[in-house]
Coordinates of C-alpha atoms in Angstrom, one line a residue:
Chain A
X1 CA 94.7 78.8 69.4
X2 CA 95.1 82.6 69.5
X3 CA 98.4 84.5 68.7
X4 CA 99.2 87.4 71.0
X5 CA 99.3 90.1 68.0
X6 CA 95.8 88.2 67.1
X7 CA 94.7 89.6 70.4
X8 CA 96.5 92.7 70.7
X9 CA 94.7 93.3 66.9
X10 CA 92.0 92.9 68.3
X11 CA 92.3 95.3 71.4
X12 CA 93.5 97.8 68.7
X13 CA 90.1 97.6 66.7
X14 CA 88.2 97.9 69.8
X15 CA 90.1 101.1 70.5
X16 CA 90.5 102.8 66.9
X17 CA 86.4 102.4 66.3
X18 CA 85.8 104.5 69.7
X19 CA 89.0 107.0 69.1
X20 CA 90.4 106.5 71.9
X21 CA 94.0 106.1 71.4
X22 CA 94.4 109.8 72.5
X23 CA 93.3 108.7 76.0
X24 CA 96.1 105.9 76.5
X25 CA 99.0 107.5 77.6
X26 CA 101.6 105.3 79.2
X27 CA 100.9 107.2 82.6
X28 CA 97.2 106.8 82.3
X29 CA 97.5 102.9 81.1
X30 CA 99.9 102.2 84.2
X31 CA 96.8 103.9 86.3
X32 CA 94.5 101.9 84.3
X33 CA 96.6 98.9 85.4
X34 CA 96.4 99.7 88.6
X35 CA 92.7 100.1 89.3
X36 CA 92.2 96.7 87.5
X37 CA 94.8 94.9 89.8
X38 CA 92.6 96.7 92.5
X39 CA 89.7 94.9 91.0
X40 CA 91.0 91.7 90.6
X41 CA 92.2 91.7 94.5
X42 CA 88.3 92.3 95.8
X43 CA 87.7 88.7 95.2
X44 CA 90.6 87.9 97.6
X45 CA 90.5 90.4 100.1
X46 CA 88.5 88.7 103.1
X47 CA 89.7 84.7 101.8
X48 CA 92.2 82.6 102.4
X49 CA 94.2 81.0 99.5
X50 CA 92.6 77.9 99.8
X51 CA 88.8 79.8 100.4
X52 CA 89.9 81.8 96.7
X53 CA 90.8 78.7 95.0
X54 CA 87.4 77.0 96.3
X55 CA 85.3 79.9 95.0
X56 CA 86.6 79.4 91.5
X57 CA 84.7 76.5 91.9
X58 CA 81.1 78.9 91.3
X59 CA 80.8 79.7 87.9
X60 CA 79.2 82.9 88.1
X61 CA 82.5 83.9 90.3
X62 CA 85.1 82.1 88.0
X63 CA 83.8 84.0 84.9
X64 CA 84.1 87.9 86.9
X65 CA 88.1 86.5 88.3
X66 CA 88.5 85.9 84.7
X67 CA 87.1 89.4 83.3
X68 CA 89.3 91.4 86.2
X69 CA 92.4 89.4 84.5
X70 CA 91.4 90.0 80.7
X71 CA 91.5 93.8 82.2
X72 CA 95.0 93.6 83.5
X73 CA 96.1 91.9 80.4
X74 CA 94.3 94.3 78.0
X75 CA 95.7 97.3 79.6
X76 CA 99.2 95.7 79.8
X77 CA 98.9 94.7 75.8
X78 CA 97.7 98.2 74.8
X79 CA 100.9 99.7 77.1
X80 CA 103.6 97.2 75.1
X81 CA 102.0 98.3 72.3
X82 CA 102.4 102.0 73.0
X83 CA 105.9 101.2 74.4
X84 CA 106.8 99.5 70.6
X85 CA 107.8 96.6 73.1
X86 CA 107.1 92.8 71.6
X87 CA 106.0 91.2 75.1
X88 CA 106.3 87.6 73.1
X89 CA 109.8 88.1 72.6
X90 CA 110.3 90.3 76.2
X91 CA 109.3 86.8 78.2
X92 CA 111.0 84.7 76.3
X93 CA 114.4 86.7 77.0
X94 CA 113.2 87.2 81.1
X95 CA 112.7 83.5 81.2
X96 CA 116.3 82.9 79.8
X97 CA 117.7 85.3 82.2
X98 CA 116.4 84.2 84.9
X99 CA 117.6 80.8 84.4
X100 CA 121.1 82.2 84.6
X101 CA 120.8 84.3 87.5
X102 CA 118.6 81.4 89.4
X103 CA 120.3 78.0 89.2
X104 CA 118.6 75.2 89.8
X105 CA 121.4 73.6 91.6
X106 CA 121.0 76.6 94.5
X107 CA 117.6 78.0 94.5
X108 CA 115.6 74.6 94.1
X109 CA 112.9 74.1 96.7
X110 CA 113.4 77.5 98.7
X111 CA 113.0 81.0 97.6
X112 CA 116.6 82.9 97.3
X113 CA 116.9 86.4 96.9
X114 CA 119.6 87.3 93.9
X115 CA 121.4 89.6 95.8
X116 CA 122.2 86.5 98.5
X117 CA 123.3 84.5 96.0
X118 CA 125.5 86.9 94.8
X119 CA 127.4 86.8 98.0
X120 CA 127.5 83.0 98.1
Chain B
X1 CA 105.4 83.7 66.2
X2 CA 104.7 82.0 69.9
X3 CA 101.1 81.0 71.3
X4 CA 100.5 82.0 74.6
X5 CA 100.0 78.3 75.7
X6 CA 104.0 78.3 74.7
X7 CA 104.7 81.2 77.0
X8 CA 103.0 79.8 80.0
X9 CA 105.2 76.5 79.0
X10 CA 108.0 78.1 79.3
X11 CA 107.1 79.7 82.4
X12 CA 105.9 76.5 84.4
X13 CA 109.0 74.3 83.7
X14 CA 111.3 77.0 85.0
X15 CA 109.2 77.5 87.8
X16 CA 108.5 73.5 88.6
X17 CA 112.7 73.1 87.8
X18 CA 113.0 74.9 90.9
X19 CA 110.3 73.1 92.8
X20 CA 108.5 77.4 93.3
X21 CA 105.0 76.4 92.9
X22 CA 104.6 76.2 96.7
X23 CA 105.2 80.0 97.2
X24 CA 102.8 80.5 93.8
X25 CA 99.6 81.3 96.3
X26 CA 96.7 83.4 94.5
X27 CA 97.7 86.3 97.3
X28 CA 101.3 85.8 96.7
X29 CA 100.9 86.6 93.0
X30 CA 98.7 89.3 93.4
X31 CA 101.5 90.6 96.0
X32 CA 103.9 89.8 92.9
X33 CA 101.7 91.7 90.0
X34 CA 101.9 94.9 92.5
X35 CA 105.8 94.9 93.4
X36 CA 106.0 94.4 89.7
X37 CA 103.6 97.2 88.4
X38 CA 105.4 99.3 91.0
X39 CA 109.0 98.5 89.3
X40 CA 107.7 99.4 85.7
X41 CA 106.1 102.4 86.5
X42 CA 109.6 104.1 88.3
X43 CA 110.6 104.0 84.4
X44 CA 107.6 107.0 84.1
X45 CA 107.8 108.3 87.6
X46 CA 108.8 111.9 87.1
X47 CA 108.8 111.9 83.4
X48 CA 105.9 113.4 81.1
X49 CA 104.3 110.9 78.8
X50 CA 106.4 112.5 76.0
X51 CA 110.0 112.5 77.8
X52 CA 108.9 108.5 78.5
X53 CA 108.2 108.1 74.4
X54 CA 111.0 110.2 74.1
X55 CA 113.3 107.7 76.4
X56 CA 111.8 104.7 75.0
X57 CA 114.7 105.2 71.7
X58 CA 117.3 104.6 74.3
X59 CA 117.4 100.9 73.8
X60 CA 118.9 100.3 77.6
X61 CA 116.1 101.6 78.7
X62 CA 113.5 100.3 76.0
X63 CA 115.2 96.9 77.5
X64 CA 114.5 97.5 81.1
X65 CA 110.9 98.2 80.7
X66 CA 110.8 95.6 78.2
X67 CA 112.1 93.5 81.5
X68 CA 109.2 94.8 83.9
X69 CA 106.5 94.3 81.1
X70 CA 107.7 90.8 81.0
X71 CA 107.4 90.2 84.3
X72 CA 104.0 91.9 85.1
X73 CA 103.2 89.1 82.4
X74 CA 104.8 86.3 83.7
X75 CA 103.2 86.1 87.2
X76 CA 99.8 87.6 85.3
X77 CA 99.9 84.5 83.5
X78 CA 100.9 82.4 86.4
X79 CA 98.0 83.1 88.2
X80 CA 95.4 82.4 85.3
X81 CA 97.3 79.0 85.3
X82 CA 96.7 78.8 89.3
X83 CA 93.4 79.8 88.9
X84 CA 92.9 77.6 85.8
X85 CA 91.2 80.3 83.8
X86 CA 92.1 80.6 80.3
X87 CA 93.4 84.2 79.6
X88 CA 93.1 84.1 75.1
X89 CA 89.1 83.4 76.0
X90 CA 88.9 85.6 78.8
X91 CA 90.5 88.6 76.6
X92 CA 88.4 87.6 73.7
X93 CA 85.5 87.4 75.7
X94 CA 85.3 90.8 77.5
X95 CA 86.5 92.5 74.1
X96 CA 83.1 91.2 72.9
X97 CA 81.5 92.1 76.4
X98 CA 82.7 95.7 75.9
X99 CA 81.9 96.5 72.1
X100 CA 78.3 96.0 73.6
X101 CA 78.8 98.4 76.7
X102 CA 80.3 100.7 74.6
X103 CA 78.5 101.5 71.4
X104 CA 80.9 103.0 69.1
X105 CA 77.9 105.9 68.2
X106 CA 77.7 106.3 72.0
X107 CA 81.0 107.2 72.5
X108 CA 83.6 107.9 69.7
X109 CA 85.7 110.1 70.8
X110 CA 85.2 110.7 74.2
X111 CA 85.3 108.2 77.1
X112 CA 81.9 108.0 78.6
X113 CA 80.9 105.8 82.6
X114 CA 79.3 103.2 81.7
X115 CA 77.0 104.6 84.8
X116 CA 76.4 107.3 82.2
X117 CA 75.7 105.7 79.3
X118 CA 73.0 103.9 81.2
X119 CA 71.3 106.9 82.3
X120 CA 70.9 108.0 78.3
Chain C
X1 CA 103.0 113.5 120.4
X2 CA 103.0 115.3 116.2
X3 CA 100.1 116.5 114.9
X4 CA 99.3 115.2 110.9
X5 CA 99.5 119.0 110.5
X6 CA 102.9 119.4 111.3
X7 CA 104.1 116.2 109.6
X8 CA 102.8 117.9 106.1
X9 CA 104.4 121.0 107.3
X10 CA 107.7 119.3 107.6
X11 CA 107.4 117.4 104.3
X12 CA 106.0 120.6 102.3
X13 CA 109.0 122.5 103.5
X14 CA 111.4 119.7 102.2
X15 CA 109.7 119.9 99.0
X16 CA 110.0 123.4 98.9
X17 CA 113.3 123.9 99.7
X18 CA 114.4 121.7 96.8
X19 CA 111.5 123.5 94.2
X20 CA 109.5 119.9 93.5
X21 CA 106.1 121.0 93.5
X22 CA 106.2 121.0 90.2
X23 CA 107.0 117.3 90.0
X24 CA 104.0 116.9 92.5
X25 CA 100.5 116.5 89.7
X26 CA 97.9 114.1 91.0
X27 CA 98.7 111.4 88.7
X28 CA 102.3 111.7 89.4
X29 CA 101.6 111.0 93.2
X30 CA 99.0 108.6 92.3
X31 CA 102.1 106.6 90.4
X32 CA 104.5 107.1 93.2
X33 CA 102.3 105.7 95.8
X34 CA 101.8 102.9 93.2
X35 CA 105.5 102.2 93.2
X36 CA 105.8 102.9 96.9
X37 CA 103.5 100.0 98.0
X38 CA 105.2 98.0 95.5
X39 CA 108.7 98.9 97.4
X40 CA 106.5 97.8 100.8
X41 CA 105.7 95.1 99.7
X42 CA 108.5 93.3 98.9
X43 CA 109.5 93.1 102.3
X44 CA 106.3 90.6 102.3
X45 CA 106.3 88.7 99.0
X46 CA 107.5 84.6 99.9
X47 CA 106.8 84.9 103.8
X48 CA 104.4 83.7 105.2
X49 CA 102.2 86.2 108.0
X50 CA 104.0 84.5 110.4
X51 CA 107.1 85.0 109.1
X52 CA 106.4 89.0 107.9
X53 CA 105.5 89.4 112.1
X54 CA 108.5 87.2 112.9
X55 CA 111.1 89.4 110.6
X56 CA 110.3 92.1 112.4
X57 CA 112.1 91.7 115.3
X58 CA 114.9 92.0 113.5
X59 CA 115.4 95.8 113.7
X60 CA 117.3 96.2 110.2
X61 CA 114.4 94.6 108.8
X62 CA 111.7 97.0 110.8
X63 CA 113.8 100.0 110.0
X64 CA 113.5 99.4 106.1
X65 CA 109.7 98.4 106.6
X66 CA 109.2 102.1 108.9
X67 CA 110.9 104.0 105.8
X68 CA 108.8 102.3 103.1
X69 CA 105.6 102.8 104.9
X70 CA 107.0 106.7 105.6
X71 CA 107.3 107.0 102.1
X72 CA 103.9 105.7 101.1
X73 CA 102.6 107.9 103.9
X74 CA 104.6 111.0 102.6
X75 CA 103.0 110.7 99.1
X76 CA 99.6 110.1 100.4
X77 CA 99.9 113.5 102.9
X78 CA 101.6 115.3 99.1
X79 CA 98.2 113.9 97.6
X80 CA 95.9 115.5 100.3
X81 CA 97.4 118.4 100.3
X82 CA 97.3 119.1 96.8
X83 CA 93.9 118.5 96.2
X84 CA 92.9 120.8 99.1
X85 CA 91.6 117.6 101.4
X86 CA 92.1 117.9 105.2
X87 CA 92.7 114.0 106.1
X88 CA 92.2 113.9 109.5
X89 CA 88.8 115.1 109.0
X90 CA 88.2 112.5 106.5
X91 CA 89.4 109.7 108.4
X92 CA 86.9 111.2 111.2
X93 CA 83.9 110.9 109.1
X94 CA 84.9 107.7 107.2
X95 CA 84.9 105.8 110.3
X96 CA 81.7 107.3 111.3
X97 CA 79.9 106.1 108.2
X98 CA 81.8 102.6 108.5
X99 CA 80.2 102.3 111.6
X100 CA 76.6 102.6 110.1
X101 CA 77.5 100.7 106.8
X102 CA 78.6 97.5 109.7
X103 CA 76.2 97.2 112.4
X104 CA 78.2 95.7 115.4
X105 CA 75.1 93.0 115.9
X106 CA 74.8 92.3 112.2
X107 CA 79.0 91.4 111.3
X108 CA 80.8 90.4 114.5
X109 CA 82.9 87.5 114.0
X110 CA 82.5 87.5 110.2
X111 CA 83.4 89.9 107.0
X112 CA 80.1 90.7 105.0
X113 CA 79.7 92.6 102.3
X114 CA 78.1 95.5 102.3
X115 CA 75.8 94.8 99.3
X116 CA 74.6 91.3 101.2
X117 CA 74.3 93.1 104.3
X118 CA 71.6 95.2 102.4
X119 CA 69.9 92.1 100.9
X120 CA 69.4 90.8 104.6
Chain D
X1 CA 93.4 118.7 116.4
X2 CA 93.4 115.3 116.4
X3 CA 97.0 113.6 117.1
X4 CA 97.5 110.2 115.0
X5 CA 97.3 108.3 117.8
X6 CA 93.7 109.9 118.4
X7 CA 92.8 108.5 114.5
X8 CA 94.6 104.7 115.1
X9 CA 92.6 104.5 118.4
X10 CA 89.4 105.5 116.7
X11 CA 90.2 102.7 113.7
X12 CA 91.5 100.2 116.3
X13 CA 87.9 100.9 118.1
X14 CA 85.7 100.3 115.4
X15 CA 87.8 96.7 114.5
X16 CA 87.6 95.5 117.9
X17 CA 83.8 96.1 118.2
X18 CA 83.3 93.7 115.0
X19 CA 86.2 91.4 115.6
X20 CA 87.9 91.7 113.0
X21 CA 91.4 91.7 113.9
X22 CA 92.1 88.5 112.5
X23 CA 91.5 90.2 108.7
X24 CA 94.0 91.7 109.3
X25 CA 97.4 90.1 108.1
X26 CA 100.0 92.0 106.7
X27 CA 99.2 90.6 103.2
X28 CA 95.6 91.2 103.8
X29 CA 96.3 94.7 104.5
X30 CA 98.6 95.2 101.5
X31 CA 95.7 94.1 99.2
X32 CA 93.8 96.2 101.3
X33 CA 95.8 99.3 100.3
X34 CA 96.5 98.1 96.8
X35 CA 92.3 97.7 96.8
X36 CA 91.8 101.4 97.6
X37 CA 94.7 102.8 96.0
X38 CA 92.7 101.7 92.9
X39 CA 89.7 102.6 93.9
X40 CA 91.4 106.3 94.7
X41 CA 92.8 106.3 91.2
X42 CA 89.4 105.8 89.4
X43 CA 88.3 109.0 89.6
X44 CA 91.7 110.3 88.4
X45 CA 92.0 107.2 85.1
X46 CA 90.9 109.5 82.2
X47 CA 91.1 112.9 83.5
X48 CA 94.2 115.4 82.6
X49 CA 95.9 117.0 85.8
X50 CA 94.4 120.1 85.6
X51 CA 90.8 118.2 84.9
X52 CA 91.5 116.4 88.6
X53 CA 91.9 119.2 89.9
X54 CA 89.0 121.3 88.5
X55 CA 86.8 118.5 89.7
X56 CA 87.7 118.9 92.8
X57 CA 85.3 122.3 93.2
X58 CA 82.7 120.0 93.2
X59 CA 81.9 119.0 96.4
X60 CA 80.7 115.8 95.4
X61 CA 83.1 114.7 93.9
X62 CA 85.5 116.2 96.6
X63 CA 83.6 114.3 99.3
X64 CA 84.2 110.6 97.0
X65 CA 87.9 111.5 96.8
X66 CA 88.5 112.0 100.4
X67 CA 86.6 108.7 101.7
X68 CA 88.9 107.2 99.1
X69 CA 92.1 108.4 100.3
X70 CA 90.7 107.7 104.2
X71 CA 90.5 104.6 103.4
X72 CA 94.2 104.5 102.2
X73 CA 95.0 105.8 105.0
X74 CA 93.2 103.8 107.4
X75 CA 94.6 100.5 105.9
X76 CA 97.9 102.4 106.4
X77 CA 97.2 103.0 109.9
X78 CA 95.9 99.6 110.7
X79 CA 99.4 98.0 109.0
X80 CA 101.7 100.1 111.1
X81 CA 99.6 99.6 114.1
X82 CA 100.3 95.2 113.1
X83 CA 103.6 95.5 112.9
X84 CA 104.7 97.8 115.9
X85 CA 106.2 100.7 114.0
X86 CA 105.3 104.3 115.1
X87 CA 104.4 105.7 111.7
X88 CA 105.0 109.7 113.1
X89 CA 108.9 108.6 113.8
X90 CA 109.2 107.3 110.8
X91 CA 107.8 110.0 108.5
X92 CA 110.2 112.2 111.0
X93 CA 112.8 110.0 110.3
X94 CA 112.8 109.6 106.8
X95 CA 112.5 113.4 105.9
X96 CA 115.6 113.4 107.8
X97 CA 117.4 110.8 105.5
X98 CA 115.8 112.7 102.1
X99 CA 117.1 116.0 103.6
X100 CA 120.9 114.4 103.4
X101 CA 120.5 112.4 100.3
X102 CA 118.9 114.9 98.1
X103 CA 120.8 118.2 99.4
X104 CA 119.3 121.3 98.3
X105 CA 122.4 122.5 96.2
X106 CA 122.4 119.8 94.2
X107 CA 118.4 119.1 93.5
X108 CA 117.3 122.7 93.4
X109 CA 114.3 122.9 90.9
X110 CA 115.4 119.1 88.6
X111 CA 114.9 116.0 90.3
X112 CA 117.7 113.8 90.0
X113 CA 117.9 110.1 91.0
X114 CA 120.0 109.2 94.2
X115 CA 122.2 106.8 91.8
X116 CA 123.3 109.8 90.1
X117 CA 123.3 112.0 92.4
X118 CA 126.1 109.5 94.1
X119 CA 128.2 109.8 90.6
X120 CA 128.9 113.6 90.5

């Protein structure tokens, strides 16, 4: 099992041998993020939910959804990085709020927004 | 220090405590990574890249981007789960994939198309 | 009936007015779209199709939808503008090539890919 | 001149001949947009401003750019046209609504977020 730092270390290597730290602005990362979500989306486009999660089935198509989504990932762990954010610790605190601001006892089974329950 | 395997833990029982995994459809969470993307990148709308390093000491708004890091991750990593890729190999893998594309003799220094490597 | 024309006109003279231009680089339009889609989309993320065409005869609900997609359409007529692109006249001739890319007798009925269309 | 309507008919043409209507969900569309938005912002990823808009003398590159952002604008088009909003009025519209949020006296040459704006 891999640590996140493990990996970001690694995307950091990768980057540092080639110089190009001076390329990864947070404007051109968010960019960068963006054309790899783009990416990622061809393989739905045309499909149904149920046609995507049957092509994961082919190998050949599994193993391209899975390099579009090391992109995203890579691009989102170099922009944490620049940001001097710790996305471990970031989850673990969005998890624990939104377990406050969605209770089980209200929002379970059906999709609420937070500014409805609010008004509750 | 958490594994990722921890994280998406984490992530699945609060989603399956709320009974969500219904609305988790591959097209949904790509919908989800986009609304999301969008939401982090209003922190560096009109901003240079320095004013956002600059803004980045203010730790309310270090926290909010923090926030929309976190949840870029959160439905990135529930839709690897969905798709029942693994996203440590998958990063590990095109890391490798791309220290071969990209000979570090090639291109230190300055980012070169891979279109235009290939024409060398 | 407006002419796209005059639609810029109106929107460069807003900008103008209030000296933003400056604000208005490629990549900061590029980002703005980015965030404006994400704004859009919302409006879409749990429902179902049926349920985005059913919400819309609600007309709170269609007015908010109209503005977001005003405002991605108001960044993408910015983006043209500033990089000197008449839109109109691209739309013309996109749908022109589309037209040869799809042959009517070769993808009736069905999505293909333009790369399989060219292995046929 | 061509009026929007003259564009939407054109698009609505060319989908009819192939049948394709039934792509085209709202959340199709979306990942439509989000697909060429990225595709758009390739040729802007590593490039400074003033780069993007150097590279914009050639025509090449010109041509690549504006079949990119047609195809924004023709997923744009085609969403509008699916959920029975007249995009002109709401462009009209929505300058409108910027004109008396942002008011000229107090934007002038900074731009300053709505939020604050409502605080002075």
């Amino acid at each position: 099992m891999t640590e996140l730092s493990e990996l970001i270390e690694g995307i950091l290597r990768f980057r540092d041998e080639r110089d190009w730290k001076k390329y990864h602005t947070p404007k051109n990362l968010i960019i960068s993020l963006l054309i790899e979500l783009g990416e990622l989306s061809e393989h739905f486009q045309w499909k149904t939910n149920e046609e995507i999660l049957q092509s994961i089935h082919d190998e050949r198509i599994k193993e391209k959804i899975a390099e579009e989504l090391a992109d995203v990932a890579i691009y989102l762990l170099l922009l944490t990085n620049e940001l001097g954010i710790n996305l471990e610790e970031a989850i673990l605190k969005k998890i624990k709020k939104n377990e406050e601001k969605y209770p089980v006892d209200k929002v379970k089974g059906r999709y609420v927004k937070y500014t409805e329950l609010m008004e509750q």
